[in-house]
Amino acid sequence: MAAATPNRPLPGDALAALAALADEPADSRFKSLPPDAEAAGLTVGQLAAERRSLFTGGFTTPVLALSAESVEHNLALLESYSERHGLAFAPHGKTSMAPQLFARQLQYGAWGITAAVPHQVRVYRAYGVQRIFLANEVVDPVALRWIARELDADPDFRLICYVDSVRGVELMDEALRGRAGGRALDVVVELGAGDGARTGARTEADCAAVADAVARTATLRLVGVAGYEGEVPRADPERVRAWLERLAALAADFDKTGRFSGTGLDEIVVSAGGSAWFDTVADVFAQLPPLSLPVLKLLRSGAYVSHDDGHYSRLTPFNRIAQEGALQPAFRLWAQVVSRPSSEQAFLNAGKRDAAYDLDLPQAQVVRDARTGGIRPADAVEVTKLSDQHAWLHTGPEADLEVGDWVGLGLSHPCTSFDKWQLIPLVEADGTVVDFVRTFF
């Protein structure tokens, strides 16, 4: 994938790092690559330049393909959606852990990239990401000191981190003390999504105590509030909206009580937004009252970049707001029929090591005929189980399937699709492989 030209230009060394991905050998470290490419000593970039067919160009099965057209469509759709609703966008990079996709997301207007853990921040920094939202409280002193060094070394680098406990603030302060002239670490108080939910301070009083603990340090600076509405227990539109209204009210209360004053801020950060409720986030954030400073309304949805054929295809807000567009599933896993022991059963050579299965089993969508190369619907073919390296298929009487055929599978949950593949062919609609996306899990 060609290096992008993001809104905030990447440093030269970051562009070089992205370009260097094309110089990796196209070898056996990467599943499905053509064996003759390794024999010829080709690099990943050289292999991409040959524009081979995914089906006849020597790729071995199973092979995961990412649709070039669908990725571009999805990038453009979330850019336009965010602009229409006055939202800044920091897509969660844990979905893909793919620097080439980060660069494209930045090109398509992203404010920055969200991370969950410090290792992800290190990958982002290695590829030049200048704004990072770290949606977790970090209490590891080694990680905190590394972040501090990055901040001190690069005045253009900005990182915002969660805090959700007084003890966490104490540990962060302890790790960051003693730096001569170092910048304070920007933090947002995380409001928990409810009793029994995941992280976050549970009550507004707890949030205020955390904010006051931050104010007592010289190493941390309170810049806003945040949370994740996807963790609201028994989530439905009413419960999600009620929690988001609490988050907005918390920001207003912190501002009214002066918790953002005297710290040199030029904006207040209010952030939420997974991939299931960003329409409600947009609605509630649009109703935020004026605060003493401009508000950075930061959305963090990440699964949109590839979307899926299962979990998010059911949950996406675009099902509720069809007038605003529709995401396109970009993944298809191609596997081959290696056994047809009965008229009701067949087996593919792809399993848990290749396909996401934590939320839904893959869906058999199309069959590529091994004799003719023609593609037809996978009628009466159902994936019923996955072993490590096999997919179990149930086939009905009308199923047209034989050993050697390729079956194209739709996948559910992008986060556990990307993480099984270190190098993913980027494929045009006619099957031409035009690039490769490198992941770092």
GROMACS .gro file of C-alpha atoms in nm:
model
  441
    1MET     CA    1   0.000   0.000   0.000
    2ALA     CA    2   0.149   0.331  -0.104
    3ALA     CA    3   0.248   0.573   0.170
    4ALA     CA    4  -0.023   0.829   0.231
    5THR     CA    5  -0.001   1.205   0.265
    6PRO     CA    6  -0.186   1.264   0.593
    7ASN     CA    7  -0.334   1.595   0.709
    8ARG     CA    8  -0.040   1.631   0.948
    9PRO     CA    9   0.258   1.523   0.736
   10LEU     CA   10   0.446   1.223   0.865
   11PRO     CA   11   0.811   1.283   0.954
   12GLY     CA   12   1.061   1.176   0.695
   13ASP     CA   13   1.185   0.884   0.902
   14ALA     CA   14   0.826   0.760   0.937
   15LEU     CA   15   0.773   0.774   0.562
   16ALA     CA   16   1.096   0.580   0.521
   17ALA     CA   17   0.975   0.319   0.771
   18LEU     CA   18   0.651   0.276   0.579
   19ALA     CA   19   0.838   0.248   0.250
   20ALA     CA   20   1.072  -0.010   0.403
   21LEU     CA   21   0.781  -0.249   0.454
   22ALA     CA   22   0.793  -0.313   0.080
   23ASP     CA   23   1.156  -0.423   0.114
   24GLU     CA   24   1.082  -0.725   0.332
   25PRO     CA   25   1.149  -1.060   0.162
   26ALA     CA   26   0.836  -1.230   0.030
   27ASP     CA   27   0.924  -1.549   0.212
   28SER     CA   28   0.783  -1.832   0.420
   29ARG     CA   29   0.726  -1.611   0.726
   30PHE     CA   30   0.407  -1.497   0.558
   31LYS     CA   31   0.120  -1.737   0.499
   32SER     CA   32  -0.005  -1.797   0.146
   33LEU     CA   33   0.262  -1.611  -0.053
   34PRO     CA   34   0.364  -1.777  -0.381
   35PRO     CA   35   0.661  -2.013  -0.324
   36ASP     CA   36   0.818  -1.903  -0.652
   37ALA     CA   37   0.837  -1.545  -0.520
   38GLU     CA   38   1.066  -1.660  -0.241
   39ALA     CA   39   1.268  -1.875  -0.482
   40ALA     CA   40   1.319  -1.569  -0.702
   41GLY     CA   41   1.424  -1.355  -0.406
   42LEU     CA   42   1.138  -1.109  -0.454
   43THR     CA   43   1.055  -0.847  -0.196
   44VAL     CA   44   0.698  -0.778  -0.091
   45GLY     CA   45   0.701  -0.462  -0.302
   46GLN     CA   46   0.832  -0.643  -0.608
   47LEU     CA   47   0.566  -0.910  -0.571
   48ALA     CA   48   0.295  -0.644  -0.545
   49ALA     CA   49   0.430  -0.473  -0.856
   50GLU     CA   50   0.372  -0.792  -1.055
   51ARG     CA   51  -0.004  -0.754  -0.995
   52ARG     CA   52  -0.064  -1.128  -0.984
   53SER     CA   53  -0.404  -1.291  -0.964
   54LEU     CA   54  -0.497  -1.415  -0.620
   55PHE     CA   55  -0.638  -1.728  -0.785
   56THR     CA   56  -0.386  -1.812  -1.059
   57GLY     CA   57  -0.075  -1.624  -0.948
   58GLY     CA   58   0.074  -1.890  -0.724
   59PHE     CA   59  -0.087  -1.799  -0.392
   60THR     CA   60  -0.154  -2.098  -0.172
   61THR     CA   61  -0.467  -2.163   0.033
   62PRO     CA   62  -0.587  -2.057   0.277
   63VAL     CA   63  -0.537  -1.693   0.189
   64LEU     CA   64  -0.701  -1.387   0.343
   65ALA     CA   65  -0.787  -1.109   0.100
   66LEU     CA   66  -0.870  -0.747   0.181
   67SER     CA   67  -1.080  -0.566  -0.077
   68ALA     CA   68  -0.902  -0.254  -0.201
   69GLU     CA   69  -1.227  -0.091  -0.311
   70SER     CA   70  -1.414  -0.162   0.014
   71VAL     CA   71  -1.133  -0.029   0.232
   72GLU     CA   72  -1.128   0.299   0.038
   73HIS     CA   73  -1.508   0.322   0.054
   74ASN     CA   74  -1.509   0.271   0.431
   75LEU     CA   75  -1.230   0.523   0.490
   76ALA     CA   76  -1.414   0.787   0.290
   77LEU     CA   77  -1.750   0.715   0.458
   78LEU     CA   78  -1.625   0.766   0.815
   79GLU     CA   79  -1.437   1.079   0.712
   80SER     CA   80  -1.754   1.232   0.567
   81TYR     CA   81  -1.966   1.112   0.860
   82SER     CA   82  -1.730   1.268   1.114
   83GLU     CA   83  -1.718   1.596   0.924
   84ARG     CA   84  -2.098   1.618   0.897
   85HIS     CA   85  -2.136   1.569   1.270
   86GLY     CA   86  -1.854   1.793   1.388
   87LEU     CA   87  -1.651   1.507   1.528
   88ALA     CA   88  -1.276   1.457   1.537
   89PHE     CA   89  -1.181   1.097   1.467
   90ALA     CA   90  -0.913   0.880   1.627
   91PRO     CA   91  -0.990   0.528   1.499
   92HIS     CA   92  -0.883   0.246   1.726
   93GLY     CA   93  -0.566   0.102   1.577
   94LYS     CA   94  -0.589  -0.223   1.773
   95THR     CA   95  -0.830  -0.345   1.505
   96SER     CA   96  -0.568  -0.375   1.233
   97MET     CA   97  -0.229  -0.291   1.389
   98ALA     CA   98  -0.134  -0.201   1.033
   99PRO     CA   99   0.077   0.115   0.988
  100GLN     CA  100  -0.017   0.138   0.620
  101LEU     CA  101  -0.383   0.157   0.717
  102PHE     CA  102  -0.302   0.412   0.989
  103ALA     CA  103  -0.146   0.631   0.723
  104ARG     CA  104  -0.455   0.599   0.506
  105GLN     CA  105  -0.681   0.680   0.802
  106LEU     CA  106  -0.477   0.993   0.868
  107GLN     CA  107  -0.500   1.085   0.502
  108TYR     CA  108  -0.876   1.051   0.530
  109GLY     CA  109  -0.893   1.311   0.803
  110ALA     CA  110  -0.824   1.122   1.125
  111TRP     CA  111  -0.710   1.344   1.415
  112GLY     CA  112  -0.487   1.060   1.536
  113ILE     CA  113  -0.498   0.690   1.621
  114THR     CA  114  -0.628   0.525   1.940
  115ALA     CA  115  -0.427   0.260   2.124
  116ALA     CA  116  -0.513   0.021   2.407
  117VAL     CA  117  -0.169  -0.070   2.546
  118PRO     CA  118   0.184   0.080   2.541
  119HIS     CA  119   0.316  -0.177   2.293
  120GLN     CA  120   0.070  -0.044   2.039
  121VAL     CA  121   0.191   0.309   2.107
  122ARG     CA  122   0.547   0.196   2.031
  123VAL     CA  123   0.436   0.058   1.694
  124TYR     CA  124   0.247   0.378   1.614
  125ARG     CA  125   0.548   0.592   1.701
  126ALA     CA  126   0.779   0.375   1.490
  127TYR     CA  127   0.561   0.468   1.192
  128GLY     CA  128   0.524   0.836   1.270
  129VAL     CA  129   0.182   0.872   1.433
  130GLN     CA  130   0.192   1.213   1.603
  131ARG     CA  131  -0.137   1.206   1.797
  132ILE     CA  132  -0.232   0.905   2.006
  133PHE     CA  133  -0.528   0.851   2.236
  134LEU     CA  134  -0.437   0.574   2.483
  135ALA     CA  135  -0.772   0.435   2.602
  136ASN     CA  136  -0.641   0.273   2.917
  137GLU     CA  137  -0.486   0.373   3.246
  138VAL     CA  138  -0.112   0.297   3.234
  139VAL     CA  139   0.057   0.219   3.565
  140ASP     CA  140   0.362   0.034   3.432
  141PRO     CA  141   0.657   0.261   3.524
  142VAL     CA  142   0.875   0.138   3.238
  143ALA     CA  143   0.604   0.217   2.983
  144LEU     CA  144   0.532   0.555   3.143
  145ARG     CA  145   0.895   0.659   3.138
  146TRP     CA  146   0.923   0.555   2.772
  147ILE     CA  147   0.616   0.767   2.689
  148ALA     CA  148   0.771   1.059   2.879
  149ARG     CA  149   1.090   1.031   2.675
  150GLU     CA  150   0.889   1.033   2.354
  151LEU     CA  151   0.705   1.347   2.466
  152ASP     CA  152   1.025   1.520   2.569
  153ALA     CA  153   1.205   1.430   2.246
  154ASP     CA  154   0.930   1.544   2.010
  155PRO     CA  155   0.740   1.866   2.085
  156ASP     CA  156   0.490   1.784   1.807
  157PHE     CA  157   0.393   1.451   1.963
  158ARG     CA  158   0.072   1.446   2.166
  159LEU     CA  159  -0.055   1.156   2.375
  160ILE     CA  160  -0.372   1.151   2.586
  161CYS     CA  161  -0.417   0.874   2.842
  162TYR     CA  162  -0.702   0.749   3.062
  163VAL     CA  163  -0.699   0.775   3.442
  164ASP     CA  164  -0.970   0.608   3.648
  165SER     CA  165  -0.844   0.583   4.008
  166VAL     CA  166  -0.663   0.787   4.269
  167ARG     CA  167  -0.417   0.501   4.316
  168GLY     CA  168  -0.350   0.496   3.943
  169VAL     CA  169  -0.275   0.869   3.949
  170GLU     CA  170  -0.033   0.814   4.239
  171LEU     CA  171   0.152   0.539   4.050
  172MET     CA  172   0.170   0.746   3.733
  173ASP     CA  173   0.299   1.048   3.921
  174GLU     CA  174   0.561   0.837   4.099
  175ALA     CA  175   0.689   0.697   3.769
  176LEU     CA  176   0.703   1.036   3.596
  177ARG     CA  177   0.859   1.248   3.872
  178GLY     CA  178   1.215   1.374   3.850
  179ARG     CA  179   1.224   1.478   3.483
  180ALA     CA  180   1.382   1.819   3.449
  181GLY     CA  181   1.153   2.040   3.242
  182GLY     CA  182   0.955   1.748   3.102
  183ARG     CA  183   0.604   1.797   2.966
  184ALA     CA  184   0.311   1.683   3.176
  185LEU     CA  185   0.123   1.382   3.044
  186ASP     CA  186  -0.227   1.475   2.927
  187VAL     CA  187  -0.500   1.262   3.087
  188VAL     CA  188  -0.876   1.224   3.069
  189VAL     CA  189  -1.086   1.084   3.351
  190GLU     CA  190  -1.264   0.768   3.242
  191LEU     CA  191  -1.627   0.739   3.345
  192GLY     CA  192  -1.721   0.374   3.382
  193ALA     CA  193  -2.016   0.249   3.182
  194GLY     CA  194  -2.196   0.114   3.487
  195ASP     CA  195  -2.182  -0.141   3.765
  196GLY     CA  196  -2.037  -0.464   3.636
  197ALA     CA  197  -1.893  -0.295   3.327
  198ARG     CA  198  -1.524  -0.280   3.246
  199THR     CA  199  -1.285  -0.006   3.360
  200GLY     CA  200  -1.359   0.351   3.465
  201ALA     CA  201  -1.455   0.537   3.780
  202ARG     CA  202  -1.808   0.430   3.867
  203THR     CA  203  -1.962   0.754   3.996
  204GLU     CA  204  -1.929   1.125   3.930
  205ALA     CA  205  -1.791   1.164   4.281
  206ASP     CA  206  -1.524   0.904   4.203
  207CYS     CA  207  -1.440   1.091   3.882
  208ALA     CA  208  -1.406   1.418   4.075
  209ALA     CA  209  -1.170   1.252   4.324
  210VAL     CA  210  -0.953   1.128   4.038
  211ALA     CA  211  -0.952   1.474   3.876
  212ASP     CA  212  -0.850   1.634   4.205
  213ALA     CA  213  -0.569   1.380   4.244
  214VAL     CA  214  -0.443   1.478   3.899
  215ALA     CA  215  -0.448   1.846   4.000
  216ARG     CA  216  -0.219   1.770   4.294
  217THR     CA  217   0.056   1.647   4.060
  218ALA     CA  218   0.299   1.832   3.838
  219THR     CA  219   0.342   1.534   3.606
  220LEU     CA  220  -0.017   1.499   3.479
  221ARG     CA  221  -0.256   1.748   3.321
  222LEU     CA  222  -0.632   1.699   3.310
  223VAL     CA  223  -0.762   1.769   2.958
  224GLY     CA  224  -1.106   1.611   2.953
  225VAL     CA  225  -1.331   1.311   3.012
  226ALA     CA  226  -1.388   0.990   2.820
  227GLY     CA  227  -1.532   0.641   2.825
  228TYR     CA  228  -1.666   0.358   2.613
  229GLU     CA  229  -2.039   0.324   2.565
  230GLY     CA  230  -2.000  -0.025   2.419
  231GLU     CA  231  -1.961  -0.152   2.776
  232VAL     CA  232  -2.294  -0.017   2.899
  233PRO     CA  233  -2.467  -0.318   3.061
  234ARG     CA  234  -2.767  -0.445   2.860
  235ALA     CA  235  -2.693  -0.176   2.604
  236ASP     CA  236  -2.986  -0.035   2.412
  237PRO     CA  237  -3.041   0.314   2.266
  238GLU     CA  238  -3.192   0.452   2.588
  239ARG     CA  239  -2.924   0.316   2.822
  240VAL     CA  240  -2.641   0.420   2.591
  241ARG     CA  241  -2.783   0.770   2.553
  242ALA     CA  242  -2.828   0.805   2.928
  243TRP     CA  243  -2.466   0.712   2.991
  244LEU     CA  244  -2.339   0.947   2.720
  245GLU     CA  245  -2.543   1.228   2.873
  246ARG     CA  246  -2.372   1.157   3.206
  247LEU     CA  247  -2.035   1.184   3.029
  248ALA     CA  248  -2.130   1.516   2.870
  249ALA     CA  249  -2.259   1.648   3.202
  250LEU     CA  250  -1.935   1.543   3.371
  251ALA     CA  251  -1.734   1.749   3.123
  252ALA     CA  252  -1.959   2.049   3.185
  253ASP     CA  253  -1.932   2.008   3.563
  254PHE     CA  254  -1.553   1.982   3.554
  255ASP     CA  255  -1.543   2.298   3.345
  256LYS     CA  256  -1.785   2.484   3.571
  257THR     CA  257  -1.581   2.395   3.880
  258GLY     CA  258  -1.258   2.518   3.718
  259ARG     CA  259  -1.085   2.185   3.682
  260PHE     CA  260  -0.963   2.273   3.332
  261SER     CA  261  -0.845   2.625   3.415
  262GLY     CA  262  -0.490   2.738   3.478
  263THR     CA  263  -0.329   2.446   3.293
  264GLY     CA  264  -0.262   2.608   2.956
  265LEU     CA  265  -0.528   2.412   2.771
  266ASP     CA  266  -0.658   2.534   2.437
  267GLU     CA  267  -0.936   2.273   2.415
  268ILE     CA  268  -1.132   2.029   2.630
  269VAL     CA  269  -1.145   1.667   2.517
  270VAL     CA  270  -1.467   1.465   2.536
  271SER     CA  271  -1.428   1.120   2.385
  272ALA     CA  272  -1.633   0.804   2.333
  273GLY     CA  273  -1.741   0.591   2.042
  274GLY     CA  274  -1.695   0.229   1.947
  275SER     CA  275  -1.832   0.081   1.626
  276ALA     CA  276  -2.185   0.003   1.747
  277TRP     CA  277  -2.323   0.333   1.884
  278PHE     CA  278  -2.141   0.619   1.715
  279ASP     CA  279  -2.470   0.763   1.592
  280THR     CA  280  -2.582   0.810   1.952
  281VAL     CA  281  -2.241   0.954   2.038
  282ALA     CA  282  -2.283   1.207   1.756
  283ASP     CA  283  -2.632   1.301   1.874
  284VAL     CA  284  -2.535   1.354   2.238
  285PHE     CA  285  -2.208   1.531   2.162
  286ALA     CA  286  -2.396   1.770   1.934
  287GLN     CA  287  -2.597   1.880   2.238
  288LEU     CA  288  -2.295   1.959   2.456
  289PRO     CA  289  -2.343   2.305   2.608
  290PRO     CA  290  -2.081   2.572   2.537
  291LEU     CA  291  -1.779   2.532   2.764
  292SER     CA  292  -1.507   2.778   2.854
  293LEU     CA  293  -1.284   2.640   2.578
  294PRO     CA  294  -1.345   2.477   2.240
  295VAL     CA  295  -1.435   2.108   2.273
  296LEU     CA  296  -1.256   1.830   2.085
  297LYS     CA  297  -1.535   1.576   2.036
  298LEU     CA  298  -1.331   1.266   1.969
  299LEU     CA  299  -1.481   0.951   1.817
  300ARG     CA  300  -1.276   0.629   1.834
  301SER     CA  301  -1.452   0.366   1.620
  302GLY     CA  302  -1.202   0.122   1.467
  303ALA     CA  303  -1.377  -0.179   1.310
  304TYR     CA  304  -1.512   0.029   1.021
  305VAL     CA  305  -1.191   0.006   0.818
  306SER     CA  306  -1.265  -0.350   0.711
  307HIS     CA  307  -1.615  -0.391   0.859
  308ASP     CA  308  -1.730  -0.756   0.857
  309ASP     CA  309  -1.997  -1.006   0.754
  310GLY     CA  310  -2.121  -1.085   1.103
  311HIS     CA  311  -2.104  -0.903   1.435
  312TYR     CA  312  -2.058  -0.546   1.309
  313SER     CA  313  -2.276  -0.596   1.003
  314ARG     CA  314  -2.560  -0.651   1.254
  315LEU     CA  315  -2.459  -0.375   1.499
  316THR     CA  316  -2.339  -0.092   1.276
  317PRO     CA  317  -2.527   0.235   1.328
  318PHE     CA  318  -2.559   0.265   0.952
  319ASN     CA  319  -2.838   0.006   0.983
  320ARG     CA  320  -3.028   0.272   1.180
  321ILE     CA  321  -2.918   0.571   0.973
  322ALA     CA  322  -2.924   0.424   0.623
  323GLN     CA  323  -2.951   0.771   0.471
  324GLU     CA  324  -2.589   0.835   0.578
  325GLY     CA  325  -2.442   0.547   0.381
  326ALA     CA  326  -2.332   0.189   0.441
  327LEU     CA  327  -2.003   0.021   0.523
  328GLN     CA  328  -1.877  -0.262   0.304
  329PRO     CA  329  -1.724  -0.587   0.435
  330ALA     CA  330  -1.368  -0.595   0.305
  331PHE     CA  331  -1.245  -0.937   0.420
  332ARG     CA  332  -1.281  -1.266   0.237
  333LEU     CA  333  -1.092  -1.577   0.342
  334TRP     CA  334  -1.036  -1.819   0.056
  335ALA     CA  335  -0.990  -2.184   0.149
  336GLN     CA  336  -0.990  -2.503  -0.052
  337VAL     CA  337  -1.203  -2.815  -0.029
  338VAL     CA  338  -0.960  -3.089   0.074
  339SER     CA  339  -1.209  -3.361   0.166
  340ARG     CA  340  -1.564  -3.452   0.060
  341PRO     CA  341  -1.632  -3.769   0.258
  342SER     CA  342  -2.009  -3.768   0.207
  343SER     CA  343  -2.286  -3.583   0.029
  344GLU     CA  344  -2.355  -3.389   0.349
  345GLN     CA  345  -2.003  -3.309   0.458
  346ALA     CA  346  -1.691  -3.135   0.329
  347PHE     CA  347  -1.377  -2.992   0.483
  348LEU     CA  348  -1.174  -2.682   0.400
  349ASN     CA  349  -0.805  -2.627   0.473
  350ALA     CA  350  -0.867  -2.319   0.695
  351GLY     CA  351  -0.944  -2.325   1.065
  352LYS     CA  352  -0.897  -2.139   1.391
  353ARG     CA  353  -0.544  -2.036   1.295
  354ASP     CA  354  -0.677  -1.852   0.991
  355ALA     CA  355  -1.034  -1.731   1.061
  356ALA     CA  356  -1.200  -1.520   1.327
  357TYR     CA  357  -1.434  -1.737   1.533
  358ASP     CA  358  -1.470  -1.566   1.873
  359LEU     CA  359  -1.807  -1.407   1.790
  360ASP     CA  360  -1.943  -1.603   1.492
  361LEU     CA  361  -1.832  -1.882   1.264
  362PRO     CA  362  -1.727  -1.785   0.910
  363GLN     CA  363  -1.998  -1.778   0.643
  364ALA     CA  364  -1.959  -1.966   0.316
  365GLN     CA  365  -2.040  -1.705   0.052
  366VAL     CA  366  -1.907  -1.810  -0.288
  367VAL     CA  367  -1.741  -2.106  -0.458
  368ARG     CA  368  -1.468  -2.076  -0.720
  369ASP     CA  369  -1.487  -2.380  -0.945
  370ALA     CA  370  -1.155  -2.564  -0.962
  371ARG     CA  371  -1.228  -2.686  -1.315
  372THR     CA  372  -1.348  -2.364  -1.481
  373GLY     CA  373  -1.248  -2.076  -1.252
  374GLY     CA  374  -1.608  -1.959  -1.247
  375ILE     CA  375  -1.751  -1.814  -0.929
  376ARG     CA  376  -2.100  -1.908  -0.804
  377PRO     CA  377  -2.296  -1.863  -0.480
  378ALA     CA  378  -2.218  -2.114  -0.206
  379ASP     CA  379  -2.573  -2.244  -0.199
  380ALA     CA  380  -2.652  -2.496   0.076
  381VAL     CA  381  -2.301  -2.476   0.222
  382GLU     CA  382  -2.265  -2.392   0.591
  383VAL     CA  383  -1.964  -2.378   0.823
  384THR     CA  384  -2.062  -2.569   1.137
  385LYS     CA  385  -1.733  -2.598   1.326
  386LEU     CA  386  -1.366  -2.504   1.314
  387SER     CA  387  -1.068  -2.718   1.408
  388ASP     CA  388  -0.718  -2.572   1.423
  389GLN     CA  389  -0.661  -2.617   1.048
  390HIS     CA  390  -0.998  -2.729   0.912
  391ALA     CA  391  -1.342  -2.582   0.860
  392TRP     CA  392  -1.626  -2.831   0.886
  393LEU     CA  393  -1.895  -2.781   0.622
  394HIS     CA  394  -2.248  -2.914   0.610
  395THR     CA  395  -2.370  -2.940   0.252
  396GLY     CA  396  -2.731  -2.973   0.144
  397PRO     CA  397  -2.858  -3.173  -0.157
  398GLU     CA  398  -2.830  -2.873  -0.389
  399ALA     CA  399  -2.471  -2.791  -0.291
  400ASP     CA  400  -2.234  -2.793  -0.589
  401LEU     CA  401  -1.897  -2.861  -0.428
  402GLU     CA  402  -1.606  -3.093  -0.496
  403VAL     CA  403  -1.250  -3.143  -0.381
  404GLY     CA  404  -1.026  -2.869  -0.519
  405ASP     CA  405  -1.288  -2.596  -0.528
  406TRP     CA  406  -1.209  -2.270  -0.350
  407VAL     CA  407  -1.466  -2.140  -0.102
  408GLY     CA  408  -1.481  -1.769  -0.016
  409LEU     CA  409  -1.570  -1.714   0.348
  410GLY     CA  410  -1.710  -1.402   0.509
  411LEU     CA  411  -1.572  -1.329   0.856
  412SER     CA  412  -1.710  -1.179   1.176
  413HIS     CA  413  -1.508  -0.944   1.403
  414PRO     CA  414  -1.223  -0.759   1.228
  415CYS     CA  415  -1.001  -0.746   1.538
  416THR     CA  416  -0.957  -1.123   1.543
  417SER     CA  417  -0.927  -1.146   1.166
  418PHE     CA  418  -0.631  -0.909   1.124
  419ASP     CA  419  -0.436  -1.064   1.411
  420LYS     CA  420  -0.403  -1.404   1.244
  421TRP     CA  421  -0.222  -1.270   0.939
  422GLN     CA  422   0.111  -1.086   0.931
  423LEU     CA  423   0.078  -0.997   0.563
  424ILE     CA  424  -0.258  -0.956   0.391
  425PRO     CA  425  -0.301  -0.923   0.014
  426LEU     CA  426  -0.491  -0.611  -0.090
  427VAL     CA  427  -0.704  -0.729  -0.380
  428GLU     CA  428  -0.907  -0.552  -0.646
  429ALA     CA  429  -1.250  -0.675  -0.749
  430ASP     CA  430  -1.113  -0.879  -1.041
  431GLY     CA  431  -0.873  -1.069  -0.811
  432THR     CA  432  -0.561  -0.865  -0.888
  433VAL     CA  433  -0.328  -0.832  -0.589
  434VAL     CA  434  -0.212  -0.471  -0.584
  435ASP     CA  435  -0.038  -0.447  -0.247
  436PHE     CA  436   0.015  -0.615   0.090
  437VAL     CA  437  -0.085  -0.488   0.433
  438ARG     CA  438   0.164  -0.565   0.713
  439THR     CA  439   0.034  -0.614   1.067
  440PHE     CA  440   0.218  -0.592   1.401
  441PHE     CA  441   0.046  -0.789   1.677
   0.00000   0.00000   0.00000
